[in-house]
Amino acid sequence: MRNAKPWSEGLCSGCLFMAGLLSGGCGLWPSPVQMYEGPSLPKEQVGIVRGACQTGAGLTIMIVRIDGKDIPNVCGDFALLPGDHLLELSAKRLAPRMDTPMIRSGSMTGAPPTPVGATQDEELPVIWASSSPLQMTCHLQAGQEVTIVGEVGTGPDWEARCQQRP
C-alpha cells in the first residue's frame, strides 16, 4: 500500500518555501560591499550608495574609487558610514540597440525565430566615454540610500550627483 500525501500538503510546503524566498530574500539580492572598518552594522546605521550601471542605451556611471580605495566591482552597491565621502566616477554612453528583422526557421512547430545580426549578449557600442574620472562628494546619513545619477554635457564634460532613493 502506498503512503500518499494529500495534494494540499505539497501545495502548502511550496507556498511556505516561496513566502520564505519573498520575505527573507534568501540571498537573491547581493548585499552592499562594506567600505568601512570593523564589524558589519545594520542598514539603519549606514548609508548605501547604489551604482548606476546599466546594460542598455543611456549613461552608465561606474564608481571607480571611494575615499581613495579602488573598487573591484564598479557596478556594485556600497555600505558607508554616515558623513561625506569622495567618489571617483567614470562614465560611458552606449548606442541604442537596433531592432533586427526576424527570420523564421522551421514550420509552426519547428525552431523559434532567430534574429539577424547582433545577439542579445553582445555589448552595445560605446558612443561616448569620459576622458578622465569625475570626483564628487556625496553626503550620506544613517539609513539613507542614494543612487549616482548624471548627464553628459558638451564635449568631454559631464556631471553627476547623489540622488536620494524614495
Short mmCIF file of C-alpha atoms in Angstrom, two decimals:
data_model
loop_
_atom_site.label_atom_id
_atom_site.label_comp_id
_atom_site.label_asym_id
_atom_site.label_seq_id
_atom_site.Cartn_x
_atom_site.Cartn_y
_atom_site.Cartn_z
CA MET A 1 0.00 0.00 0.00
CA ARG A 2 1.29 3.42 -0.97
CA ASN A 3 1.71 6.15 1.61
CA ALA A 4 0.27 9.08 -0.33
CA LYS A 5 0.26 12.68 0.84
CA PRO A 6 -2.74 14.82 0.15
CA TRP A 7 -2.03 17.30 -2.69
CA SER A 8 -2.76 20.23 -0.35
CA GLU A 9 0.18 19.28 1.90
CA GLY A 10 2.61 19.57 -1.03
CA LEU A 11 1.00 22.84 -2.04
CA CYS A 12 1.35 24.26 1.48
CA SER A 13 5.04 23.40 1.73
CA GLY A 14 5.59 25.01 -1.69
CA CYS A 15 3.76 28.15 -0.54
CA LEU A 16 5.87 28.32 2.62
CA PHE A 17 9.05 27.96 0.58
CA MET A 18 8.02 30.77 -1.80
CA ALA A 19 6.92 33.00 1.10
CA GLY A 20 10.34 32.50 2.69
CA LEU A 21 12.07 33.45 -0.54
CA LEU A 22 9.96 36.56 -0.98
CA SER A 23 10.16 37.78 2.61
CA GLY A 24 13.71 36.86 3.54
CA GLY A 25 15.29 37.15 0.15
CA CYS A 26 17.48 34.07 0.75
CA GLY A 27 20.41 35.81 -0.85
CA LEU A 28 18.58 36.75 -4.03
CA TRP A 29 19.77 40.37 -3.74
CA PRO A 30 23.50 40.85 -3.22
CA SER A 31 24.29 42.83 -0.11
CA PRO A 32 26.25 46.07 -0.40
CA VAL A 33 30.04 45.88 -0.09
CA GLN A 34 31.14 47.11 3.34
CA MET A 35 33.50 50.09 2.83
CA TYR A 36 34.34 50.78 6.49
CA GLU A 37 36.47 49.11 9.14
CA GLY A 38 35.02 46.98 11.90
CA PRO A 39 32.01 44.72 12.24
CA SER A 40 29.04 44.93 9.91
CA LEU A 41 26.38 47.41 11.06
CA PRO A 42 22.62 47.25 10.46
CA LYS A 43 21.32 49.18 7.47
CA GLU A 44 19.75 51.78 9.78
CA GLN A 45 23.26 52.84 10.89
CA VAL A 46 24.98 53.11 7.49
CA GLY A 47 24.38 54.87 4.19
CA ILE A 48 24.11 52.90 0.95
CA VAL A 49 25.47 54.14 -2.39
CA ARG A 50 23.84 52.30 -5.30
CA GLY A 51 25.72 52.07 -8.59
CA ALA A 52 24.20 53.43 -11.79
CA CYS A 53 25.38 50.79 -14.22
CA GLN A 54 23.01 49.68 -16.93
CA THR A 55 23.33 47.32 -19.86
CA GLY A 56 21.20 49.21 -22.36
CA ALA A 57 21.49 52.56 -24.06
CA GLY A 58 21.92 55.59 -21.85
CA LEU A 59 24.54 56.85 -19.44
CA THR A 60 26.34 54.18 -17.43
CA ILE A 61 28.15 55.60 -14.39
CA MET A 62 30.80 53.43 -12.76
CA ILE A 63 32.21 54.02 -9.27
CA VAL A 64 35.98 53.63 -9.60
CA ARG A 65 37.14 54.72 -6.13
CA ILE A 66 35.53 55.58 -2.80
CA ASP A 67 37.53 57.63 -0.29
CA GLY A 68 40.73 56.76 -2.16
CA LYS A 69 40.09 52.99 -2.20
CA ASP A 70 39.91 51.14 -5.53
CA ILE A 71 36.60 49.41 -6.21
CA PRO A 72 36.76 45.89 -7.71
CA ASN A 73 33.09 45.89 -8.85
CA VAL A 74 32.45 49.32 -10.41
CA CYS A 75 28.73 48.50 -10.72
CA GLY A 76 28.21 47.39 -7.13
CA ASP A 77 26.39 48.84 -4.14
CA PHE A 78 28.39 50.07 -1.15
CA ALA A 79 27.71 50.47 2.59
CA LEU A 80 29.42 53.53 4.09
CA LEU A 81 29.41 55.22 7.47
CA PRO A 82 27.37 58.43 7.64
CA GLY A 83 29.24 61.56 6.53
CA ASP A 84 30.96 62.96 3.45
CA HIS A 85 32.59 60.54 1.02
CA LEU A 86 34.75 61.28 -2.02
CA LEU A 87 33.64 59.28 -5.06
CA GLU A 88 35.65 58.96 -8.26
CA LEU A 89 33.44 58.13 -11.21
CA SER A 90 33.80 57.13 -14.82
CA ALA A 91 31.01 57.10 -17.41
CA LYS A 92 30.08 55.89 -20.86
CA ARG A 93 27.04 56.08 -23.12
CA LEU A 94 26.08 53.05 -25.17
CA ALA A 95 24.39 53.15 -28.56
CA PRO A 96 20.74 52.11 -28.59
CA ARG A 97 20.01 48.52 -29.61
CA MET A 98 18.63 48.37 -33.11
CA ASP A 99 15.65 46.14 -33.72
CA THR A 100 16.66 43.41 -36.09
CA PRO A 101 14.37 41.59 -38.51
CA MET A 102 13.43 38.04 -37.65
CA ILE A 103 13.97 35.12 -39.99
CA ARG A 104 11.67 32.19 -39.46
CA SER A 105 13.40 28.84 -39.34
CA GLY A 106 11.21 25.80 -39.42
CA SER A 107 7.47 25.40 -39.52
CA MET A 108 4.84 26.36 -36.98
CA THR A 109 6.07 23.64 -34.64
CA GLY A 110 9.75 23.96 -35.60
CA ALA A 111 12.59 26.02 -34.19
CA PRO A 112 11.87 29.52 -32.83
CA PRO A 113 12.71 32.58 -34.94
CA THR A 114 16.30 33.80 -34.79
CA PRO A 115 17.42 37.41 -35.15
CA VAL A 116 19.72 38.51 -37.94
CA GLY A 117 22.75 40.50 -36.79
CA ALA A 118 23.92 41.02 -33.20
CA THR A 119 22.93 38.61 -30.46
CA GLN A 120 21.31 39.76 -27.23
CA ASP A 121 24.52 39.01 -25.27
CA GLU A 122 26.75 41.26 -27.38
CA GLU A 123 27.73 44.54 -25.75
CA LEU A 124 26.40 47.65 -27.44
CA PRO A 125 28.97 50.01 -28.98
CA VAL A 126 30.20 52.90 -26.82
CA ILE A 127 29.30 56.23 -28.44
CA TRP A 128 30.77 58.43 -25.67
CA ALA A 129 33.16 57.82 -22.77
CA SER A 130 34.51 60.16 -20.11
CA SER A 131 38.08 61.16 -20.83
CA SER A 132 39.02 61.48 -17.15
CA PRO A 133 37.46 60.47 -13.84
CA LEU A 134 34.97 62.83 -12.21
CA GLN A 135 35.38 63.45 -8.48
CA MET A 136 32.42 64.38 -6.33
CA THR A 137 31.50 64.41 -2.67
CA CYS A 138 28.43 62.54 -1.54
CA HIS A 139 26.94 63.23 1.92
CA LEU A 140 25.25 60.20 3.47
CA GLN A 141 23.02 59.96 6.51
CA ALA A 142 22.35 56.83 8.55
CA GLY A 143 19.66 54.69 6.91
CA GLN A 144 19.80 56.69 3.65
CA GLU A 145 20.16 55.14 0.19
CA VAL A 146 21.40 57.16 -2.77
CA THR A 147 21.92 56.40 -6.45
CA ILE A 148 24.54 58.09 -8.60
CA VAL A 149 22.82 59.91 -11.47
CA GLY A 150 24.32 62.11 -14.15
CA GLU A 151 24.17 63.55 -17.59
CA VAL A 152 26.53 64.34 -20.41
CA GLY A 153 27.21 67.96 -21.30
CA THR A 154 29.00 69.15 -24.41
CA GLY A 155 32.37 67.71 -25.38
CA PRO A 156 34.13 65.75 -22.62
CA ASP A 157 32.10 67.45 -19.86
CA TRP A 158 29.62 65.54 -17.77
CA GLU A 159 28.18 65.82 -14.31
CA ALA A 160 26.90 63.52 -11.61
CA ARG A 161 25.24 63.77 -8.21
CA CYS A 162 23.95 61.60 -5.40
CA GLN A 163 20.17 61.32 -5.54
CA GLN A 164 18.24 60.04 -2.57
CA ARG A 165 16.16 56.95 -3.29
CA PRO A 166 12.50 57.04 -2.22
#
